[in-house]
C-alpha cells in the first residue's frame, strides 16, 4: 500500500475543472515571517556535515542489503534514504556513501522489476530519481541509464496532447475526459485505473539538463504546463491528483507538501534549461506560498505533516520531499537572494526544531516540534533531507 491509496475514494464529485479557481496568488512575498521559530543558524560547514552524516549513519543499521529496503518504512521511502545519501555526497563533495548507494540501487533494480513491485508509476519514479541523484553525485553512467530506462517505461503512461484530443490513451481501456489533459501521467499502469497525480512528473527536467535531448524538454514542459493549468490551488500550492475519466480534481483540503516540492524542483531545472521566464516566476510564487502555507505548519513555521510517533505513514516522507525541492530551488536561485534567504530560514526552522526539540542523540522524532522519542525508521528517514539541505543552504 502506497501513499494516497485512499484518494480515489475521497474524490469529491463536483469540483470540475471549470469551477476550479486557477488563479495563482499575486502577492509574491518572500519576507521571512518574524513568527517563525529560530530561523537562523551559525553552525559551521564541518559541523553541519557531521550532523547530517550522523543522521544517515543512524538509519543504516536498518538496511537489508539483499533487497535494498530499510526495515520499518515503505518501498518508496527506502528510495528516499538512498536519495539523501547521494545528495549528502553531492553537497559535501565526498564519496562516503558511494558504494552503498550504487550497490543498493543496483540490487533494488535487480530485485524489483522496473522498480515497481506494487503497480505504482510514482514508486518507479522515486527510485529512478534516486538513480539520477546517484549519477549526479558519482558520475556513474549505469545509474543514469537506469533512470532513463525507467523514465522511458513510465512515459508509456503519459497522456499526450493527441491522446487528450482523442479521449483515449493506448495503455488505458476507458474514455478519458480529454479537455483538461496533456502532459500528465497515470499513477498506476493498470489499464482501468483512472488516477493521475502530480508527483509522477519531474524527472524529465533533470534528463533534459543532463542529456540535452529535446524529447525530455518537451515532456517536462508539457507536464509543467499541465500542472500550471490545472493543478494549482487558489492559494498557490500544487494539488495532488485528478481522475482522468471525468476530470475531477482532488478536494482543495487534500493538500500535501510534496506536490509543491516536486514541482518547484522540476521547474528550478526547467527554467534554466529552457530560459523561459514563466517557470522561474511560477517556481518563485509556489515556493513563497508553500513555505507559508498554514495547511501544514503553525505560525512558528515548523512542519507538522505526517508526525505520527507510532506508525509509519506516507505524509512523514512528504515533508522531506518538499525540503529537498526547496534545496534545488535555492541552488538555482543565485540571482534572487530574498528567495535563498527565505529558503535557508525555513530549513533552519526545521533544523533547529529537530536539534533542540526532537532529538534523542542522533535520532529524531517524526514529530518535528517534538518531543524526542525512541528511534523510528520513518522518523529518521524524514529528517535526512533537512540535515542534508542545511549543509547547502547556510553559507558559513
Ligand atoms: C507570480 O507573482 C507575481 C506577483 O507577485 C505575478 O506578477 C506573476 O504573474 C506570478 N507568476 C505566475 C506565473 O503566476
Ligand atoms: C542565531 O543568531 C544569533 C545571533 O547571531 C545567535 O546567537 C544564535 O546562536 C543563532 N542561532 C543558531 C541556532 O545558530
Ligand atoms: C531515547 O532513545 C532510547 C533508545 O532508543 C530510549 O530508550 C529513550 O526512551 C529515548 N528517550 C526519549 C526521551 O524518548
Coordinates of C-alpha atoms and ligand atoms in Angstrom, one line a residue:
X1 CA 0.0 0.0 0.0
X2 CA 1.5 3.3 -1.0
X3 CA 0.6 6.9 -0.2
X4 CA -2.8 8.3 -1.1
X5 CA -4.2 4.9 -1.9
X6 CA -7.4 6.2 -0.4
X7 CA -7.7 9.2 -2.5
X8 CA -9.8 7.7 -5.2
X9 CA -12.5 7.0 -2.7
X10 CA -12.3 10.5 -1.4
X11 CA -12.7 12.3 -4.6
X12 CA -15.3 15.0 -4.5
X13 CA -17.8 14.6 -7.3
X14 CA -18.4 18.2 -8.2
X15 CA -15.1 20.1 -8.3
X16 CA -14.9 20.1 -12.1
X17 CA -12.1 21.9 -13.7
X18 CA -14.4 24.6 -14.9
X19 CA -15.4 25.5 -11.4
X20 CA -11.8 25.4 -10.2
X21 CA -10.1 28.6 -9.3
X22 CA -6.8 28.6 -11.3
X23 CA -5.6 32.0 -10.0
X24 CA -2.1 32.0 -8.7
X25 CA -1.8 34.4 -5.8
X26 CA -0.3 37.7 -7.0
X27 CA 1.3 38.5 -3.7
X28 CA 4.8 37.1 -4.0
X29 CA 6.0 37.8 -0.5
X30 CA 9.5 36.4 0.1
X31 CA 9.8 38.0 3.5
X32 CA 10.7 35.8 6.5
X33 CA 7.8 35.8 9.0
X34 CA 9.0 37.0 12.4
X35 CA 6.7 34.4 14.0
X36 CA 8.9 31.6 12.7
X37 CA 10.9 29.9 15.4
X38 CA 14.7 30.4 15.3
X39 CA 15.2 30.9 11.6
X40 CA 19.0 31.3 11.6
X41 CA 21.9 29.1 12.0
X42 CA 25.5 29.8 12.9
X43 CA 26.9 26.2 12.8
X44 CA 29.9 25.9 10.5
X45 CA 30.1 23.7 7.5
X46 CA 32.1 20.9 9.1
X47 CA 29.6 20.7 11.9
X48 CA 26.6 20.6 9.5
X49 CA 28.2 17.9 7.5
X50 CA 28.9 15.9 10.7
X51 CA 25.3 16.3 11.9
X52 CA 23.9 15.1 8.5
X53 CA 26.3 12.2 8.4
X54 CA 25.4 11.0 11.9
X55 CA 21.7 11.2 11.0
X56 CA 22.3 9.0 7.9
X57 CA 24.6 6.6 9.9
X58 CA 21.8 6.2 12.5
X59 CA 19.4 4.8 9.9
X60 CA 21.9 2.5 8.1
X61 CA 21.6 -0.5 10.5
X62 CA 18.0 -0.9 9.2
X63 CA 19.3 -1.5 5.6
X64 CA 18.7 -5.0 4.3
X65 CA 21.5 -5.4 1.8
X66 CA 19.7 -8.2 -0.1
X67 CA 16.9 -6.1 -1.4
X68 CA 17.9 -2.5 -0.5
X69 CA 14.9 -2.0 1.7
X70 CA 15.1 -0.3 5.1
X71 CA 13.3 -2.1 7.8
X72 CA 10.3 -0.1 9.1
X73 CA 9.5 2.0 6.1
X74 CA 7.7 1.5 2.7
X75 CA 9.1 0.9 -0.7
X76 CA 9.0 4.5 -2.0
X77 CA 10.5 5.7 1.3
X78 CA 13.6 3.4 1.0
X79 CA 14.4 5.2 -2.3
X80 CA 14.3 8.5 -0.3
X81 CA 17.1 7.3 2.0
X82 CA 19.3 6.5 -1.0
X83 CA 18.5 9.9 -2.4
X84 CA 19.6 11.6 0.8
X85 CA 22.8 9.6 0.9
X86 CA 23.7 10.6 -2.7
X87 CA 22.7 14.2 -2.1
X88 CA 24.8 14.2 1.0
X89 CA 27.9 13.2 -1.0
X90 CA 26.9 15.7 -3.8
X91 CA 26.7 18.6 -1.4
X92 CA 29.6 17.6 0.9
X93 CA 31.8 16.8 -2.1
X94 CA 32.5 13.4 -0.7
X95 CA 32.1 9.7 -1.7
X96 CA 31.3 8.4 1.8
X97 CA 28.2 6.5 0.7
X98 CA 29.1 5.9 -2.9
X99 CA 29.4 2.1 -2.7
X100 CA 26.3 1.7 -0.6
X101 CA 24.2 3.9 -2.9
X102 CA 25.3 2.3 -6.1
X103 CA 25.2 -1.2 -4.8
X104 CA 21.8 -0.6 -3.2
X105 CA 20.2 0.9 -6.2
X106 CA 21.6 -1.8 -8.4
X107 CA 20.3 -4.5 -6.1
X108 CA 16.9 -3.0 -5.8
X109 CA 16.7 -2.7 -9.6
X110 CA 17.5 -6.4 -9.9
X111 CA 15.1 -7.5 -7.2
X112 CA 12.2 -5.3 -8.2
X113 CA 11.5 -5.3 -11.9
X114 CA 11.2 -1.8 -13.2
X115 CA 11.4 -0.5 -9.6
X116 CA 7.7 -1.2 -9.5
X117 CA 6.7 -4.3 -7.4
X118 CA 3.3 -2.8 -6.5
X119 CA 1.9 -1.2 -9.6
X120 CA 2.7 2.4 -8.9
X121 CA 4.4 4.5 -11.6
X122 CA 5.4 7.0 -8.9
X123 CA 7.3 4.3 -7.0
X124 CA 9.3 3.7 -10.1
X125 CA 9.9 7.4 -10.5
X126 CA 11.1 7.8 -6.9
X127 CA 13.7 5.1 -7.4
X128 CA 14.6 6.4 -10.9
X129 CA 15.1 9.9 -9.3
X130 CA 17.4 8.4 -6.7
X131 CA 19.3 6.8 -9.5
X132 CA 19.6 10.2 -11.2
X133 CA 20.9 11.7 -7.9
X134 CA 23.4 8.9 -7.7
X135 CA 24.6 9.7 -11.2
X136 CA 24.8 13.4 -10.3
X137 CA 26.9 12.6 -7.2
X138 CA 29.2 10.0 -8.5
X139 CA 29.1 10.3 -12.3
X140 CA 28.2 6.7 -12.7
X141 CA 26.7 6.2 -16.1
X142 CA 24.9 3.0 -15.2
X143 CA 22.9 5.0 -12.7
X144 CA 21.9 7.4 -15.5
X145 CA 20.9 4.5 -17.7
X146 CA 18.7 3.1 -15.0
X147 CA 16.9 6.5 -14.6
X148 CA 16.5 6.8 -18.4
X149 CA 15.1 3.2 -18.7
X150 CA 12.5 3.8 -16.0
X151 CA 11.6 7.2 -17.4
X152 CA 11.1 5.6 -20.8
X153 CA 8.9 2.9 -19.4
X154 CA 6.7 5.3 -17.3
X155 CA 6.4 7.6 -20.4
X156 CA 4.0 4.9 -21.7
X157 CA 1.5 6.2 -19.2
X158 CA 1.7 9.8 -20.2
X159 CA -1.4 11.4 -21.7
X160 CA -0.1 13.2 -24.9
X161 CA -1.9 16.1 -26.4
X162 CA -3.1 13.8 -29.1
X163 CA -4.4 11.3 -26.6
X164 CA -6.2 14.1 -24.8
X165 CA -7.9 15.2 -28.0
X166 CA -8.8 11.6 -29.0
X167 CA -10.1 10.8 -25.5
X168 CA -8.0 7.7 -25.2
X169 CA -4.6 6.5 -24.1
X170 CA -3.0 3.4 -25.6
X171 CA -2.5 1.7 -22.3
X172 CA -5.9 2.5 -20.8
X173 CA -9.2 0.9 -21.5
X174 CA -11.6 3.8 -20.7
X175 CA -12.5 7.1 -22.3
X176 CA -10.6 10.0 -20.8
X177 CA -12.0 13.4 -20.4
X178 CA -9.6 15.0 -22.8
X179 CA -10.5 18.6 -22.3
X180 CA -8.1 19.1 -19.4
X181 CA -5.1 17.0 -20.2
X182 CA -1.8 16.6 -22.0
X183 CA 1.5 16.1 -20.1
X184 CA 0.0 14.3 -17.2
X185 CA 1.0 10.8 -16.1
X186 CA -1.1 7.9 -14.8
X187 CA -0.4 6.9 -11.3
X188 CA -0.9 3.2 -11.9
X189 CA -0.1 1.1 -15.0
X190 CA -3.3 -1.0 -14.7
X191 CA -5.5 -0.4 -17.7
X192 CA -8.6 0.5 -15.8
X193 CA -7.1 2.8 -13.2
X194 CA -8.1 6.5 -13.9
X195 CA -6.0 8.3 -11.3
X196 CA -3.4 10.8 -12.3
X197 CA -1.2 12.6 -9.9
X198 CA 1.3 15.5 -9.8
X199 CA 4.3 13.7 -8.2
X200 CA 4.7 11.2 -11.1
X201 CA 6.2 14.1 -13.1
X202 CA 9.6 15.8 -12.6
X203 CA 12.4 13.6 -13.7
X204 CA 12.3 14.8 -17.3
X205 CA 13.7 18.2 -16.3
X206 CA 16.9 16.5 -15.0
X207 CA 17.2 14.3 -18.0
X208 CA 16.9 17.3 -20.3
X209 CA 19.6 19.1 -18.3
X210 CA 21.9 16.1 -18.4
X211 CA 21.4 14.7 -21.9
X212 CA 20.4 17.9 -23.8
X213 CA 17.8 15.6 -25.5
X214 CA 14.8 17.7 -26.6
X215 CA 12.4 14.7 -26.0
X216 CA 12.8 15.3 -22.3
X217 CA 12.5 19.1 -22.7
X218 CA 9.2 18.6 -24.5
X219 CA 7.9 16.2 -21.9
X220 CA 9.0 18.3 -19.0
X221 CA 7.4 21.4 -20.5
X222 CA 4.1 19.7 -21.2
X223 CA 3.9 18.3 -17.6
X224 CA 4.8 21.7 -16.2
X225 CA 2.1 23.3 -18.2
X226 CA -0.4 20.6 -17.2
X227 CA 0.2 21.5 -13.5
X228 CA 0.2 25.2 -14.2
X229 CA -3.2 25.0 -16.0
X230 CA -5.0 22.5 -13.8
X231 CA -3.2 21.6 -10.6
X232 CA -2.6 24.9 -8.6
X233 CA -4.9 25.8 -5.8
X234 CA -6.3 29.3 -5.3
X235 CA -3.7 29.8 -2.5
X236 CA -0.9 29.0 -4.9
X237 CA 0.2 25.5 -3.9
X238 CA 0.2 22.4 -6.1
X239 CA -2.8 20.0 -5.9
X240 CA -2.5 16.3 -5.6
X241 CA -4.4 14.4 -8.3
X242 CA -7.2 14.2 -10.8
X243 CA -9.4 11.4 -12.1
X244 CA -9.0 11.2 -15.9
X245 CA -12.4 9.7 -16.5
X246 CA -14.3 12.8 -15.6
X247 CA -11.6 15.4 -14.9
X248 CA -12.4 15.7 -11.2
X249 CA -9.8 17.2 -9.0
X250 CA -9.0 16.2 -5.5
X251 CA -10.6 18.3 -2.7
X252 CA -8.9 21.5 -2.0
X253 CA -8.3 20.3 1.5
X254 CA -6.3 17.4 0.1
X255 CA -3.0 19.3 0.2
X256 CA 0.5 17.9 0.8
X257 CA 3.9 19.5 0.9
X258 CA 5.5 17.1 -1.6
X259 CA 3.3 18.1 -4.6
X260 CA 4.7 21.6 -4.4
X261 CA 8.1 20.2 -3.6
X262 CA 8.3 18.1 -6.7
X263 CA 7.0 20.9 -8.8
X264 CA 9.4 23.5 -7.7
X265 CA 12.3 21.1 -8.0
X266 CA 11.3 20.3 -11.6
X267 CA 10.7 23.9 -12.5
X268 CA 14.0 25.0 -11.0
X269 CA 15.8 22.9 -13.6
X270 CA 13.3 23.6 -16.4
X271 CA 13.7 27.4 -16.0
X272 CA 17.5 27.0 -16.6
X273 CA 17.4 24.6 -19.5
X274 CA 14.6 26.5 -21.3
X275 CA 15.3 30.0 -20.2
X276 CA 11.5 30.5 -20.2
X277 CA 10.5 33.2 -17.6
X278 CA 7.3 31.5 -16.8
X279 CA 8.9 28.6 -14.9
X280 CA 11.1 30.9 -12.8
X281 CA 8.1 33.0 -11.9
X282 CA 5.9 30.0 -11.1
X283 CA 8.7 28.4 -9.1
X284 CA 9.2 31.5 -7.1
X285 CA 5.5 32.1 -6.4
X286 CA 4.8 28.5 -5.4
X287 CA 7.8 28.5 -3.1
X288 CA 6.6 31.7 -1.5
X289 CA 3.1 30.3 -1.0
X290 CA 4.2 26.8 0.2
X291 CA 6.7 27.8 2.8
X292 CA 4.0 29.9 4.4
X293 CA 1.0 27.6 4.0
X294 CA -1.0 27.2 7.2
X295 CA -2.1 23.8 5.9
X296 CA 1.0 22.0 7.2
X297 CA 2.5 24.3 9.8
X298 CA 1.7 26.7 12.6
X299 CA 2.8 30.3 12.8
X300 CA 6.2 29.1 14.2
X301 CA 6.9 27.5 10.7
X302 CA 7.6 24.0 12.0
X303 CA 6.1 21.4 9.6
X304 CA 3.7 19.1 11.3
X305 CA 2.7 16.8 8.4
X306 CA 2.9 13.0 8.9
X307 CA 4.0 13.4 12.5
X308 CA 2.8 10.0 13.9
X309 CA 5.0 8.8 16.6
X310 CA 3.7 5.3 16.5
X311 CA 3.1 4.4 12.8
X312 CA 4.9 4.8 9.5
X313 CA 2.8 6.9 7.1
X314 CA 3.3 8.4 3.7
X315 CA 3.0 12.0 5.0
X316 CA 6.1 11.8 7.0
X317 CA 8.0 11.3 3.8
X318 CA 6.2 14.1 2.0
X319 CA 7.7 16.9 4.0
X320 CA 11.2 15.6 3.2
X321 CA 10.5 15.7 -0.5
X322 CA 9.4 19.3 0.0
X323 CA 12.6 20.3 1.7
X324 CA 14.6 18.6 -1.0
X325 CA 12.8 20.6 -3.6
X326 CA 13.5 23.8 -1.8
X327 CA 17.1 23.0 -1.7
X328 CA 17.2 22.6 -5.5
X329 CA 15.4 25.9 -5.9
X330 CA 18.0 27.6 -3.7
X331 CA 20.8 26.1 -5.7
X332 CA 19.3 27.5 -8.9
X333 CA 18.5 31.0 -7.5
X334 CA 21.8 32.8 -7.1
X335 CA 20.1 35.7 -8.8
X336 CA 17.4 36.0 -6.1
X337 CA 18.8 36.5 -2.6
X338 CA 15.4 37.0 -1.0
X339 CA 14.3 33.6 -2.2
X340 CA 17.5 32.0 -1.0
X341 CA 17.1 33.7 2.4
X342 CA 13.5 32.6 2.9
X343 CA 14.5 29.0 2.0
X344 CA 17.5 28.8 4.3
X345 CA 15.4 30.4 7.1
X346 CA 12.7 27.9 6.6
X347 CA 15.1 25.0 6.6
X348 CA 16.8 26.4 9.7
X349 CA 13.4 26.5 11.5
X350 CA 13.1 22.8 10.8
X351 CA 16.8 22.1 11.6
X352 CA 16.8 23.9 14.9
X353 CA 13.5 22.3 15.9
X354 CA 14.8 18.9 15.2
X355 CA 18.1 19.5 17.0
X356 CA 16.6 21.3 20.0
X357 CA 13.1 19.8 20.4
X358 CA 13.0 16.4 18.7
X359 CA 16.5 14.9 19.0
X360 CA 17.4 11.8 21.1
X361 CA 21.1 11.6 20.4
X362 CA 21.4 11.3 16.6
X363 CA 17.9 10.1 16.1
X364 CA 14.9 12.3 15.6
X365 CA 11.2 12.2 16.2
X366 CA 8.8 12.1 13.2
X367 CA 7.1 15.0 15.1
X368 CA 9.4 17.9 14.3
X369 CA 8.0 20.2 17.0
X370 CA 9.0 17.4 19.4
X371 CA 9.1 15.9 22.0
X372 CA 12.0 13.5 21.5
X373 CA 11.3 9.8 21.5
X374 CA 13.0 6.5 20.7
X375 CA 14.3 5.8 17.2
X376 CA 11.9 5.0 14.4
X377 CA 12.9 4.3 10.8
X378 CA 10.3 6.6 9.4
X379 CA 11.2 9.5 11.7
X380 CA 14.8 9.2 10.8
X381 CA 14.1 8.8 7.1
X382 CA 12.1 12.0 7.1
X383 CA 14.8 14.3 8.7
X384 CA 17.6 13.3 6.4
X385 CA 16.7 15.9 3.7
X386 CA 16.6 18.7 6.3
X387 CA 20.1 17.7 7.6
X388 CA 21.5 17.4 4.1
X389 CA 19.9 20.7 2.9
X390 CA 21.4 22.5 5.9
X391 CA 24.8 21.6 4.5
X392 CA 23.9 23.7 1.5
X393 CA 21.6 26.5 2.3
X394 CA 23.6 28.1 5.0
X395 CA 26.6 29.9 3.8
X396 CA 29.2 29.8 6.6
Ligands
LIG1 C1 3.9 35.5 -9.6 O1 3.5 36.6 -8.8 C2 3.7 37.8 -9.4 C3 3.3 39.0 -8.5 O2 3.8 38.8 -7.2 C4 2.8 37.9 -10.7 O3 3.0 39.2 -11.3 C5 3.1 36.8 -11.6 O4 2.2 36.8 -12.7 C6 3.0 35.5 -10.9 N1 3.5 34.4 -11.8 C7 2.7 33.5 -12.3 C8 3.4 32.5 -13.2 O5 1.6 33.3 -12.0
LIG2 C1 21.0 32.9 15.6 O1 21.7 34.1 15.6 C2 22.0 34.5 16.9 C3 22.6 35.9 16.8 O2 23.8 35.9 15.9 C4 22.9 33.5 17.6 O3 23.2 34.0 18.9 C5 22.3 32.2 17.6 O4 23.1 31.2 18.2 C6 21.8 31.8 16.2 N1 21.1 30.5 16.3 C7 21.5 29.4 15.9 C8 20.7 28.2 16.1 O5 22.6 29.2 15.3
LIG3 C1 15.9 7.8 23.5 O1 16.2 6.5 22.9 C2 16.4 5.5 23.8 C3 16.9 4.3 23.0 O2 16.0 4.0 21.9 C4 15.1 5.2 24.6 O3 15.3 4.2 25.5 C5 14.7 6.5 25.3 O4 13.5 6.4 25.9 C6 14.7 7.7 24.3 N1 14.5 8.9 25.0 C7 13.4 9.7 24.9 C8 13.4 11.0 25.6 O5 12.4 9.3 24.3

